[in-house]
Coordinates of N, CA and C in Angstrom, one line a residue:
M1 N 0.7 -0.8 0.3 CA 0.1 0.0 0.0 C 1.1 1.6 -0.1
D2 N 0.5 2.2 -1.2 CA 1.3 3.5 -0.9 C 1.2 4.3 0.5
E3 N 2.2 4.7 1.4 CA 2.4 6.3 2.2 C 2.0 7.1 1.8
V4 N 1.4 7.5 2.9 CA 0.9 9.8 2.3 C 2.1 10.0 2.7
T5 N 2.5 11.1 2.0 CA 4.1 11.8 2.0 C 3.4 13.0 2.0
V6 N 3.6 13.6 3.2 CA 3.2 15.4 3.3 C 4.0 16.2 2.8
V7 N 3.9 16.5 1.4 CA 4.8 17.4 0.5 C 5.3 18.2 0.9
V8 N 4.3 19.5 1.9 CA 4.7 20.8 2.5 C 2.6 20.9 3.0
A9 N 2.7 21.7 3.7 CA 2.0 21.6 4.7 C 2.0 23.6 5.4
H10 N 0.9 24.3 6.0 CA 0.9 25.3 6.5 C -0.7 25.7 6.4
S11 N -0.6 26.3 7.6 CA -2.6 27.0 7.6 C -2.6 27.4 5.4
E12 N -2.5 27.4 4.8 CA -2.9 27.7 4.2 C -3.7 26.9 3.0
R13 N -2.3 25.6 2.6 CA -2.9 24.7 2.2 C -1.9 23.4 2.3
A14 N -2.1 22.9 2.1 CA -1.1 21.5 2.6 C -1.3 20.3 1.0
T15 N 0.2 19.8 0.9 CA 0.3 18.6 -0.6 C 0.9 18.3 -0.2
L16 N 0.0 16.4 -0.7 CA -0.1 15.5 0.2 C 0.1 14.7 -1.3
R17 N 1.7 13.3 -0.9 CA 1.6 12.5 -1.6 C 0.9 11.6 -1.4
V18 N 0.3 10.2 -2.5 CA -0.3 8.9 -2.5 C 0.1 8.5 -3.7
G19 N 1.6 7.8 -4.1 CA 1.8 7.3 -4.5 C 2.3 8.4 -6.3
D20 N 1.3 7.6 -7.1 CA 2.0 8.9 -8.0 C 0.6 9.8 -8.2
V21 N 0.0 9.8 -7.1 CA -0.5 11.4 -7.0 C -0.2 12.6 -5.9
F22 N -1.4 13.6 -6.2 CA -0.9 14.8 -5.8 C -2.5 14.6 -5.4
L23 N -2.2 15.2 -3.9 CA -3.9 16.3 -3.3 C -3.4 17.5 -3.0
K24 N -4.0 18.5 -3.4 CA -2.9 19.5 -3.1 C -5.2 20.1 -2.2
V25 N -4.8 20.2 -0.7 CA -6.0 21.2 -0.1 C -6.0 22.4 0.4
D26 N -6.8 23.3 -0.9 CA -6.2 24.7 0.1 C -7.5 25.2 0.2
A27 N -7.9 25.8 1.7 CA -8.4 26.3 2.1 C -9.7 27.8 1.0
D28 N -9.0 27.9 0.3 CA -9.8 29.3 -0.9 C -9.8 28.1 -2.5
Q29 N -11.0 27.4 -2.0 CA -11.4 27.3 -3.5 C -11.0 28.1 -4.6
A30 N -11.1 29.5 -4.3 CA -10.5 30.1 -6.1 C -9.7 30.0 -6.2
R31 N -8.5 30.2 -5.2 CA -7.4 30.0 -5.5 C -7.1 28.1 -6.7
I32 N -7.7 27.3 -6.2 CA -8.0 25.9 -7.2 C -8.2 25.2 -8.4
D33 N -9.3 26.7 -8.3 CA -9.4 26.5 -9.3 C -9.0 27.5 -10.4
S34 N -8.3 28.7 -10.1 CA -7.1 29.7 -10.8 C -5.7 28.1 -11.2
E35 N -6.2 27.8 -10.5 CA -4.7 27.1 -10.5 C -5.0 26.1 -12.1
V36 N -6.0 25.7 -11.6 CA -6.7 24.5 -13.2 C -6.3 25.4 -13.9
E37 N -7.2 27.0 -14.7 CA -7.8 27.7 -15.6 C -5.9 27.6 -15.9
A38 N -5.3 28.2 -15.2 CA -3.8 28.1 -15.6 C -3.3 27.3 -16.5
M39 N -3.1 26.4 -15.5 CA -2.8 25.1 -16.1 C -3.4 24.8 -18.1
S40 N -5.0 25.1 -18.0 CA -5.0 24.3 -18.7 C -4.5 25.8 -20.0
L41 N -4.2 26.8 -19.4 CA -3.8 27.8 -20.5 C -2.1 27.3 -21.2
A42 N -1.8 26.7 -20.3 CA -0.7 27.2 -20.0 C 0.4 26.9 -21.8
P43 N 0.9 27.2 -21.9 CA 1.6 26.3 -23.3 C 2.9 25.1 -23.1
V44 N 3.0 25.3 -22.3 CA 3.8 23.8 -21.2 C 3.6 23.5 -20.4
P45 N 4.8 22.3 -20.2 CA 3.9 20.3 -19.8 C 3.9 21.2 -18.4
T46 N 2.6 20.8 -18.4 CA 1.3 20.9 -17.2 C 1.5 19.7 -16.3
P47 N 0.7 19.0 -15.0 CA 0.5 18.0 -14.3 C -1.1 18.0 -14.3
E48 N -1.4 16.5 -15.2 CA -2.9 15.7 -15.8 C -3.7 16.7 -14.6
V49 N -4.6 17.2 -14.4 CA -5.8 16.9 -13.4 C -7.1 15.1 -13.5
L50 N -7.1 14.8 -12.2 CA -7.7 13.2 -12.4 C -8.7 13.9 -11.7
W51 N -8.9 15.0 -10.9 CA -10.2 14.5 -10.7 C -10.2 16.3 -9.3
R52 N -11.0 17.6 -9.0 CA -11.3 18.8 -9.0 C -12.0 18.7 -7.4
K53 N -12.3 18.5 -6.0 CA -13.5 18.4 -4.9 C -13.3 19.9 -4.4
P54 N -14.6 20.4 -3.8 CA -14.4 21.7 -3.2 C -13.0 21.4 -2.1
S55 N -12.1 22.1 -2.0 CA -10.7 22.2 -1.5 C -9.9 21.4 -1.6
V56 N -10.1 20.6 -2.4 CA -9.1 20.2 -2.7 C -8.8 19.6 -5.1
L57 N -7.8 19.1 -5.0 CA -7.3 19.3 -6.4 C -6.4 18.1 -6.3
A58 N -6.1 17.2 -7.5 CA -5.7 15.6 -7.8 C -5.7 15.4 -9.1
I59 N -3.9 15.7 -9.0 CA -3.2 15.9 -9.9 C -1.6 14.3 -10.1
A60 N -1.5 15.1 -11.2 CA -1.1 13.7 -12.3 C 0.5 13.4 -11.2
A61 N 1.6 13.1 -10.8 CA 2.8 13.3 -10.7 C 3.4 13.6 -12.1
V62 N 4.4 14.4 -12.1 CA 5.0 14.4 -13.6 C 5.9 14.3 -14.1
P63 N 6.7 13.6 -15.0 CA 8.1 12.4 -15.3 C 9.9 13.3 -14.5
G64 N 10.2 13.0 -14.6 CA 11.4 14.2 -14.8 C 12.5 13.7 -13.3
T65 N 13.3 15.0 -13.2 CA 13.4 15.3 -11.6 C 13.9 17.2 -12.1
T66 N 14.4 17.3 -10.9 CA 13.6 18.5 -10.7 C 15.5 19.5 -11.1
L67 N 15.6 20.8 -10.8 CA 17.8 20.7 -11.1 C 18.3 21.2 -10.2
G68 N 17.6 21.1 -8.8 CA 17.8 21.5 -7.8 C 16.8 22.0 -6.6
R69 N 17.6 22.3 -5.4 CA 16.6 22.9 -4.1 C 16.7 23.8 -4.4
L70 N 16.5 24.9 -4.0 CA 17.2 26.3 -3.1 C 17.5 26.1 -1.5
G71 N 19.0 26.2 -1.5 CA 20.1 26.0 -0.1 C 21.0 24.8 -0.5
G72 N 20.1 23.8 -1.8 CA 20.8 22.6 -2.4 C 21.3 23.0 -3.7
P73 N 22.4 22.3 -3.7 CA 23.4 22.0 -5.2 C 22.2 22.2 -6.2
S74 N 23.6 22.5 -7.7 CA 22.9 22.4 -8.6 C 22.9 21.0 -8.7
T75 N 21.6 19.9 -9.5 CA 21.6 18.8 -10.4 C 21.3 18.7 -12.1
G76 N 21.1 19.6 -12.9 CA 20.8 19.8 -13.7 C 22.2 19.9 -14.3
S77 N 22.0 20.6 -15.4 CA 23.1 19.4 -17.2 C 22.8 22.0 -17.0
S78 N 23.1 22.5 -17.7 CA 23.3 23.6 -18.6 C 22.4 23.6 -19.4
A79 N 22.0 22.5 -20.1 CA 21.6 22.5 -20.5 C 19.9 22.3 -20.2
G80 N 20.1 22.0 -19.3 CA 19.0 21.7 -19.0 C 18.1 23.1 -17.6
W81 N 19.1 23.5 -17.4 CA 18.9 25.2 -17.5 C 18.2 25.0 -18.2
A82 N 18.6 25.5 -20.0 CA 18.9 26.6 -20.8 C 17.2 26.8 -21.3
A83 N 16.9 24.6 -21.5 CA 15.6 24.1 -21.7 C 14.5 24.4 -21.2
A84 N 14.8 25.7 -19.5 CA 14.3 25.9 -18.2 C 13.4 27.0 -18.4
G85 N 14.4 28.0 -19.5 CA 14.9 29.2 -19.6 C 13.9 29.0 -21.3
A86 N 14.6 27.4 -21.5 CA 13.1 28.1 -23.3 C 11.8 28.3 -22.7
A87 N 11.4 26.6 -21.5 CA 10.1 26.6 -21.4 C 9.5 27.9 -20.4
I88 N 10.1 29.5 -20.2 CA 10.3 30.2 -18.9 C 9.2 31.2 -20.9
R89 N 10.2 31.8 -21.5 CA 9.9 32.2 -22.5 C 8.6 31.9 -23.0
K90 N 8.4 30.8 -23.8 CA 7.4 30.0 -24.2 C 6.2 30.3 -23.7
L91 N 5.6 30.3 -22.5 CA 5.5 31.6 -20.8 C 4.7 32.3 -20.9
H92 N 5.9 33.1 -21.2 CA 5.7 34.5 -21.4 C 5.2 35.2 -22.8
D93 N 4.9 35.0 -23.6 CA 5.4 34.9 -24.9 C 3.4 34.5 -25.9
A94 N 2.9 34.1 -24.1 CA 1.3 33.0 -24.9 C 1.1 34.5 -24.1
P95 N -0.6 34.3 -25.4 CA -1.8 34.8 -24.8 C -1.8 35.1 -23.3
L96 N -2.1 36.6 -22.5 CA -2.4 36.6 -21.6 C -3.5 36.2 -21.0
P97 N -4.0 36.0 -19.6 CA -4.2 35.0 -19.1 C -5.6 35.9 -18.4
P98 N -6.8 35.4 -18.0 CA -8.3 36.6 -17.8 C -7.4 37.6 -16.3
R99 N -6.5 36.7 -15.8 CA -6.8 37.9 -14.3 C -5.1 38.3 -14.1
P100 N -4.8 38.8 -12.8 CA -3.6 39.6 -12.7 C -2.9 37.6 -11.4
G101 N -1.5 38.1 -11.3 CA -1.3 37.0 -10.8 C -0.4 37.8 -9.8
R102 N 0.9 36.7 -9.1 CA 1.3 37.5 -7.5 C 2.6 38.1 -8.5
A103 N 2.5 38.1 -9.4 CA 3.7 38.9 -10.7 C 3.4 40.3 -10.6
G104 N 2.3 40.5 -10.4 CA 1.4 41.1 -10.9 C 1.1 42.4 -10.7
R105 N 1.5 42.3 -8.7 CA 1.0 42.6 -7.4 C 1.5 44.6 -8.1
S106 N 0.4 45.8 -8.0 CA 1.3 46.5 -8.4 C 2.1 47.4 -7.8
V107 N 3.0 48.2 -8.3 CA 4.3 48.9 -7.9 C 4.2 49.3 -7.0
V108 N 2.8 50.4 -6.9 CA 3.4 51.0 -4.9 C 2.8 50.0 -4.6
A109 N 1.8 49.2 -4.6 CA 0.9 48.4 -3.1 C 2.5 47.2 -3.0
L110 N 3.1 47.3 -4.1 CA 4.8 46.7 -3.1 C 5.4 47.2 -2.5
A111 N 5.9 48.3 -3.5 CA 6.5 49.2 -2.4 C 6.5 49.2 -1.1
A112 N 4.8 49.3 -0.6 CA 4.5 49.7 0.7 C 4.4 48.7 1.4
E113 N 4.4 47.5 0.9 CA 4.4 46.4 1.7 C 5.9 45.7 1.8
L114 N 6.7 46.3 0.7 CA 8.3 45.7 1.5 C 9.0 46.4 2.1
D115 N 7.7 48.0 2.2 CA 8.6 49.1 3.6 C 8.0 48.4 4.4
D116 N 7.1 47.8 4.5 CA 6.2 47.9 6.0 C 7.1 46.7 6.9
E117 N 7.1 44.9 5.5 CA 8.4 44.5 6.1 C 9.6 44.2 6.6
C118 N 10.7 45.7 6.1 CA 12.2 45.6 6.5 C 11.8 46.4 7.8
T119 N 10.4 47.1 7.8 CA 11.0 47.4 9.2 C 10.7 46.4 10.4
L120 N 9.9 45.8 9.8 CA 9.1 44.4 10.8 C 10.3 43.4 11.3
L121 N 11.0 43.6 9.8 CA 12.2 42.2 10.4 C 13.3 43.4 11.0
V122 N 13.4 43.7 10.7 CA 14.6 45.0 11.6 C 14.1 44.9 13.5
S123 N 12.6 46.1 13.5 CA 12.1 45.6 14.9 C 11.6 44.4 15.2
N124 N 11.9 43.2 15.0 CA 11.6 42.3 15.4 C 13.4 41.6 15.7
G125 N 13.6 42.4 15.8 CA 15.2 41.5 15.5 C 15.8 40.3 14.5
L126 N 14.8 41.0 13.5 CA 15.7 38.6 12.9 C 16.3 38.6 11.8
L127 N 16.8 40.2 11.5 CA 17.5 40.6 10.0 C 18.1 42.3 10.8
P128 N 19.8 41.9 10.7 CA 20.9 43.4 10.9 C 19.8 44.5 9.5
A129 N 20.2 45.6 10.7 CA 19.4 47.3 9.8 C 20.3 46.5 8.7
D130 N 22.0 47.2 8.6 CA 22.4 47.7 7.6 C 21.7 46.3 5.6
L131 N 21.8 45.2 6.9 CA 21.5 44.3 6.2 C 20.0 44.3 5.6
V132 N 19.4 44.9 6.3 CA 17.5 45.8 5.4 C 17.7 45.8 4.3
T133 N 19.3 47.0 4.6 CA 18.8 48.1 3.8 C 19.6 48.4 3.2
R134 N 19.7 47.3 2.8 CA 21.2 47.7 1.6 C 20.1 46.9 0.2
N135 N 20.0 45.8 0.9 CA 18.8 44.8 0.0 C 17.4 45.7 -0.2
R136 N 17.0 46.6 0.8 CA 15.9 47.7 0.4 C 16.1 48.4 -0.6
Q137 N 18.0 48.7 -1.0 CA 18.1 49.7 -2.1 C 18.0 48.7 -3.4
V138 N 18.8 47.8 -3.3 CA 19.3 46.7 -4.4 C 17.6 46.5 -5.5
A139 N 15.8 46.4 -4.0 CA 15.0 45.7 -4.5 C 14.6 47.0 -4.8
E140 N 14.8 48.8 -4.8 CA 14.2 49.6 -5.7 C 13.8 49.0 -7.1
A141 N 15.6 48.7 -7.6 CA 15.5 48.1 -9.1 C 14.1 47.1 -9.7
A142 N 13.3 47.3 -9.1 CA 12.2 45.5 -9.5 C 10.9 47.4 -9.8
L143 N 10.7 47.6 -8.8 CA 9.7 48.5 -9.3 C 10.0 49.6 -9.9
R144 N 9.4 48.5 -11.2 CA 9.5 50.1 -12.5 C 8.9 49.6 -12.9
P145 N 8.0 50.4 -14.2 CA 7.1 49.8 -14.9 C 7.0 49.1 -16.0
W146 N 6.2 47.5 -16.2 CA 6.7 46.7 -16.9 C 5.3 46.2 -17.7
T147 N 6.3 45.5 -18.9 CA 4.7 45.2 -19.5 C 4.3 44.1 -19.6
P148 N 2.9 43.2 -19.2 CA 2.3 42.3 -18.7 C 2.5 41.3 -19.5
A149 N 2.9 40.3 -18.8 CA 3.3 38.8 -19.6 C 2.6 37.2 -18.6
F150 N 2.4 36.5 -19.3 CA 1.3 35.1 -18.8 C 2.4 34.6 -17.6
T151 N 2.6 34.4 -16.6 CA 3.9 34.4 -15.6 C 3.3 33.3 -14.7
H152 N 3.9 32.6 -14.5 CA 3.7 31.3 -13.9 C 3.6 31.7 -11.8
G153 N 4.4 33.4 -11.4 CA 4.4 33.6 -10.1 C 4.6 32.7 -8.9
D154 N 4.8 31.3 -9.0 CA 5.7 30.8 -7.9 C 6.7 29.9 -8.5
L155 N 7.0 30.9 -9.6 CA 8.6 29.5 -10.4 C 9.9 29.3 -9.4
Q156 N 9.7 28.9 -8.6 CA 11.0 28.2 -7.6 C 11.4 27.5 -8.3
I157 N 13.1 26.7 -8.3 CA 12.9 25.5 -8.8 C 12.4 24.4 -9.1
A158 N 11.7 24.0 -7.7 CA 11.2 22.7 -7.2 C 10.0 22.6 -8.0
H159 N 9.1 24.0 -8.8 CA 8.1 23.7 -8.8 C 9.1 23.7 -11.0
V160 N 9.8 23.1 -11.8 CA 10.1 22.9 -12.7 C 10.1 21.8 -13.4
F161 N 10.5 20.5 -13.2 CA 11.0 19.5 -13.9 C 11.0 18.5 -15.2
V162 N 12.5 18.2 -15.6 CA 13.3 18.0 -17.0 C 14.2 17.0 -16.8
D163 N 13.9 16.4 -18.1 CA 14.6 15.3 -18.3 C 15.9 15.5 -19.4
G164 N 16.9 15.5 -19.0 CA 18.0 15.6 -19.8 C 17.8 16.9 -20.4
D165 N 17.9 18.1 -21.8 CA 17.0 19.7 -21.7 C 16.1 19.0 -22.3
E166 N 14.8 18.4 -22.2 CA 13.5 18.5 -22.0 C 13.0 18.4 -20.9
V167 N 11.7 20.1 -20.8 CA 11.1 20.3 -19.6 C 10.1 18.9 -19.7
T168 N 9.6 18.9 -18.7 CA 8.7 17.8 -18.6 C 7.5 18.4 -17.7
G169 N 7.6 19.0 -17.2 CA 6.5 19.6 -16.2 C 7.1 20.0 -15.6
I170 N 5.9 21.8 -15.2 CA 5.8 22.3 -14.3 C 4.5 22.6 -12.9
I171 N 4.9 22.4 -12.2 CA 3.4 22.4 -10.9 C 3.6 24.4 -10.5
D172 N 2.6 23.6 -9.2 CA 1.8 24.5 -9.2 C 1.8 26.2 -9.3
W173 N 0.5 25.6 -10.0 CA 0.3 27.3 -11.1 C -0.5 28.1 -9.7
S174 N -0.5 28.2 -9.2 CA -1.9 28.7 -8.2 C -1.7 30.3 -7.8
E175 N -0.1 30.6 -7.7 CA -0.3 32.2 -8.5 C 0.5 32.7 -9.7
A176 N -0.2 31.7 -10.5 CA 0.0 32.6 -11.9 C -0.7 33.6 -12.4
G177 N -0.9 33.6 -13.8 CA -1.2 35.0 -14.0 C -0.9 36.1 -14.9
R178 N -1.1 37.5 -14.9 CA -0.2 38.6 -15.5 C 0.2 39.5 -14.3
G179 N 1.5 39.5 -15.4 CA 2.7 39.8 -14.3 C 4.1 39.9 -14.9
D180 N 5.6 39.8 -14.3 CA 6.4 41.2 -14.9 C 7.2 39.5 -14.6
A181 N 6.9 39.8 -16.2 CA 7.5 38.5 -16.6 C 9.3 38.4 -15.5
L182 N 9.9 38.8 -15.4 CA 11.6 39.0 -15.0 C 10.8 38.5 -13.4
Y183 N 9.7 38.8 -12.4 CA 10.0 38.3 -11.7 C 9.6 36.3 -11.8
D184 N 9.5 36.2 -12.5 CA 9.3 34.1 -12.9 C 11.4 33.8 -13.1
L185 N 11.8 34.6 -14.3 CA 12.9 34.6 -14.1 C 14.2 34.3 -13.2
A186 N 13.6 35.9 -11.9 CA 14.1 35.5 -11.0 C 14.3 34.6 -9.8
T187 N 12.3 33.8 -9.7 CA 12.4 34.2 -8.4 C 12.8 31.9 -9.4
F188 N 13.5 31.7 -11.0 CA 13.2 30.3 -10.6 C 15.0 30.1 -10.3
T189 N 15.5 31.3 -10.4 CA 17.2 31.4 -10.1 C 17.8 31.8 -8.9
L190 N 16.9 32.1 -8.0 CA 17.1 32.5 -6.9 C 18.2 31.5 -5.4
G191 N 19.3 32.2 -5.3 CA 19.4 31.6 -5.5 C 20.5 30.0 -5.3
H192 N 21.1 30.8 -6.7 CA 21.3 29.6 -8.1 C 21.9 30.4 -9.4
E193 N 22.4 31.7 -8.5 CA 23.2 32.7 -9.7 C 23.8 32.5 -10.5
E194 N 24.2 31.2 -10.1 CA 25.5 31.0 -11.0 C 24.6 30.5 -12.3
H195 N 23.8 30.2 -12.5 CA 23.6 29.1 -14.3 C 21.8 30.3 -14.3
L196 N 22.3 31.7 -13.8 CA 21.8 32.7 -14.7 C 21.8 32.5 -16.6
D197 N 23.0 33.1 -16.4 CA 23.2 32.4 -18.1 C 22.8 31.8 -18.4
D198 N 22.4 30.3 -18.0 CA 22.1 29.4 -18.8 C 20.4 29.1 -19.2
V199 N 20.0 30.1 -17.9 CA 18.5 30.6 -17.9 C 18.6 31.1 -19.8
L200 N 19.0 32.4 -19.4 CA 18.5 33.2 -20.5 C 19.4 33.1 -21.6
A201 N 20.2 32.4 -22.1 CA 21.0 32.0 -23.2 C 20.0 30.8 -23.6
G202 N 18.8 30.7 -22.7 CA 17.2 29.3 -23.5 C 17.0 30.1 -24.3
Y203 N 16.3 31.6 -22.8 CA 15.3 32.5 -22.6 C 14.9 33.2 -24.5
G204 N 16.7 34.3 -24.2 CA 16.4 34.3 -25.9 C 17.3 35.0 -25.7
A205 N 18.1 34.8 -27.3 CA 18.8 36.8 -26.7 C 18.4 37.8 -27.0
D206 N 17.2 37.5 -27.8 CA 16.8 38.5 -28.9 C 15.9 39.7 -27.8
I207 N 15.7 39.1 -26.5 CA 15.2 40.4 -25.1 C 16.2 40.9 -25.1
D208 N 16.1 42.2 -24.6 CA 17.3 42.7 -23.4 C 16.9 42.6 -21.7
I209 N 17.1 42.1 -20.8 CA 17.3 41.9 -19.7 C 18.2 42.7 -18.7
D210 N 17.6 43.0 -18.3 CA 18.1 43.9 -17.4 C 18.4 43.4 -15.6
L211 N 19.6 43.2 -16.3 CA 20.1 42.3 -14.5 C 19.5 42.8 -12.9
D212 N 20.0 44.0 -13.2 CA 19.3 45.2 -11.7 C 18.5 44.4 -11.2
V213 N 17.3 44.5 -12.5 CA 16.2 44.1 -12.0 C 15.8 42.6 -11.5
I214 N 16.7 41.9 -11.9 CA 16.3 40.0 -11.7 C 16.8 40.3 -10.7
H215 N 18.2 41.0 -10.6 CA 18.7 41.4 -8.4 C 17.8 42.0 -7.8
G216 N 16.7 42.7 -8.5 CA 16.0 43.6 -7.1 C 15.6 42.4 -7.2
W217 N 14.9 41.6 -7.9 CA 13.2 40.3 -7.1 C 14.3 39.8 -6.6
W218 N 15.6 39.3 -7.0 CA 16.3 37.9 -5.7 C 16.4 39.5 -4.4
S219 N 16.5 40.6 -4.6 CA 16.7 40.8 -3.0 C 14.5 41.1 -2.4
L220 N 14.2 41.7 -3.6 CA 13.3 41.8 -2.9 C 12.0 41.0 -2.6
R221 N 12.2 39.6 -2.6 CA 11.7 38.5 -2.7 C 12.0 38.0 -1.6
S222 N 12.6 37.7 -1.3 CA 14.0 37.7 -0.1 C 13.3 38.4 1.4
L223 N 14.0 39.9 0.8 CA 13.0 39.9 1.5 C 11.5 39.9 2.5
L224 N 10.9 39.0 1.4 CA 9.7 39.4 2.2 C 9.2 38.2 2.5
A225 N 10.0 36.9 1.7 CA 10.1 35.6 2.5 C 10.3 35.5 3.8
V226 N 11.5 36.2 4.0 CA 12.1 35.7 5.9 C 11.1 35.1 6.8
R227 N 10.6 37.0 7.1 CA 9.2 36.5 8.3 C 8.4 35.5 8.2
W228 N 8.2 35.3 7.2 CA 6.5 34.1 6.9 C 7.4 32.9 6.8
L229 N 8.2 32.4 6.4 CA 8.9 31.5 6.1 C 9.5 30.9 7.6
A230 N 10.3 31.9 8.3 CA 10.2 31.5 9.8 C 8.8 31.1 10.8
E231 N 7.6 32.3 10.4 CA 7.1 31.9 11.5 C 6.0 30.3 11.3
H232 N 5.7 30.1 10.2 CA 5.7 29.2 8.5 C 6.5 27.5 8.9
G233 N 7.2 27.1 9.7 CA 7.8 26.5 9.8 C 9.1 25.8 8.8
F234 N 9.5 27.1 8.1 CA 10.2 26.5 7.6 C 11.6 27.8 7.8
D235 N 13.1 27.5 6.8 CA 14.3 28.0 8.0 C 15.0 29.3 6.6
P236 N 14.5 30.6 6.8 CA 15.0 30.9 5.8 C 16.7 31.5 6.4
F237 N 17.5 30.1 7.2 CA 17.9 31.1 7.4 C 18.9 29.7 7.1
A238 N 18.5 29.0 6.9 CA 19.3 27.8 6.1 C 20.5 28.2 4.8
P239 N 21.4 27.8 4.9 CA 22.2 27.7 4.1 C 22.0 27.8 2.7
G240 N 22.9 29.4 1.3 CA 21.5 28.8 0.4 C 20.5 29.4 0.1
C241 N 19.8 29.8 1.3 CA 18.5 29.5 1.2 C 18.3 31.9 1.4
E242 N 17.1 32.4 1.9 CA 17.2 33.2 1.7 C 18.0 34.5 2.3
V243 N 17.8 34.0 3.3 CA 19.4 35.2 4.4 C 20.2 35.4 3.6
D244 N 21.7 34.2 3.3 CA 22.3 33.9 2.3 C 21.9 35.2 1.1
V245 N 21.0 35.0 0.5 CA 21.0 35.5 -0.3 C 20.9 37.0 -0.8
L246 N 20.6 36.9 0.3 CA 20.6 38.6 0.6 C 22.3 39.3 1.4
R247 N 22.6 38.7 1.9 CA 23.9 38.7 3.1 C 24.6 38.7 0.4
S248 N 24.2 38.2 -0.2 CA 25.3 38.1 -1.3 C 25.3 38.8 -2.2
R249 N 24.2 40.2 -1.1 CA 24.3 41.6 -2.6 C 25.2 42.8 -1.4
M250 N 25.2 42.2 -0.5 CA 26.2 43.1 0.5 C 27.3 43.9 -0.3

């Protein structure tokens, strides 16, 4: 009999694995509906939806392996990273989905959230003031006008599966929607800066990528994540994770 494995769990949602089936339990039914819609529209490999009931989405496992994980070594080849870049570009070039995603938050709202979070990080003693101040300066580059694209919105390295130089599946589409394409690129390469050139090579030389914006998203995403991760049982201070990403900008 297959065992039930808890993949991730916190107060908002949980993902369980039973054999080759993943069960996503989400308190927000609208988020499940949005995820299914995004997968149906995305022009890249996505998991097969097996069934959907109130608060639960069942999807099939995708073949292949990830290119690594945040806080761990990269296990993928340069060709694998480039293939991921090409798949991300295909997504970004697709017709826009009907609603904004996590990568589509307004610059004004994002700046206000970031300033509040920076204040809390220092006042709660989670991070030193100089580290927060420096990364808030770096993050400023991401707070600029952008052209909407079809974005995944949570394109962590653990969400992209490859087999050699072929992308076999991209999972976890609950944050997908219209947004800033460079947010996806930054999220995917967070903690693996050494593979950014491979990803951009696959993404396409015809696009002029502002590296300062990607660096800005690395800092911004990490600053916003540290306190939430610490409060939900994750460790942003682990080697190679969010706090190390912030330190790398000093």
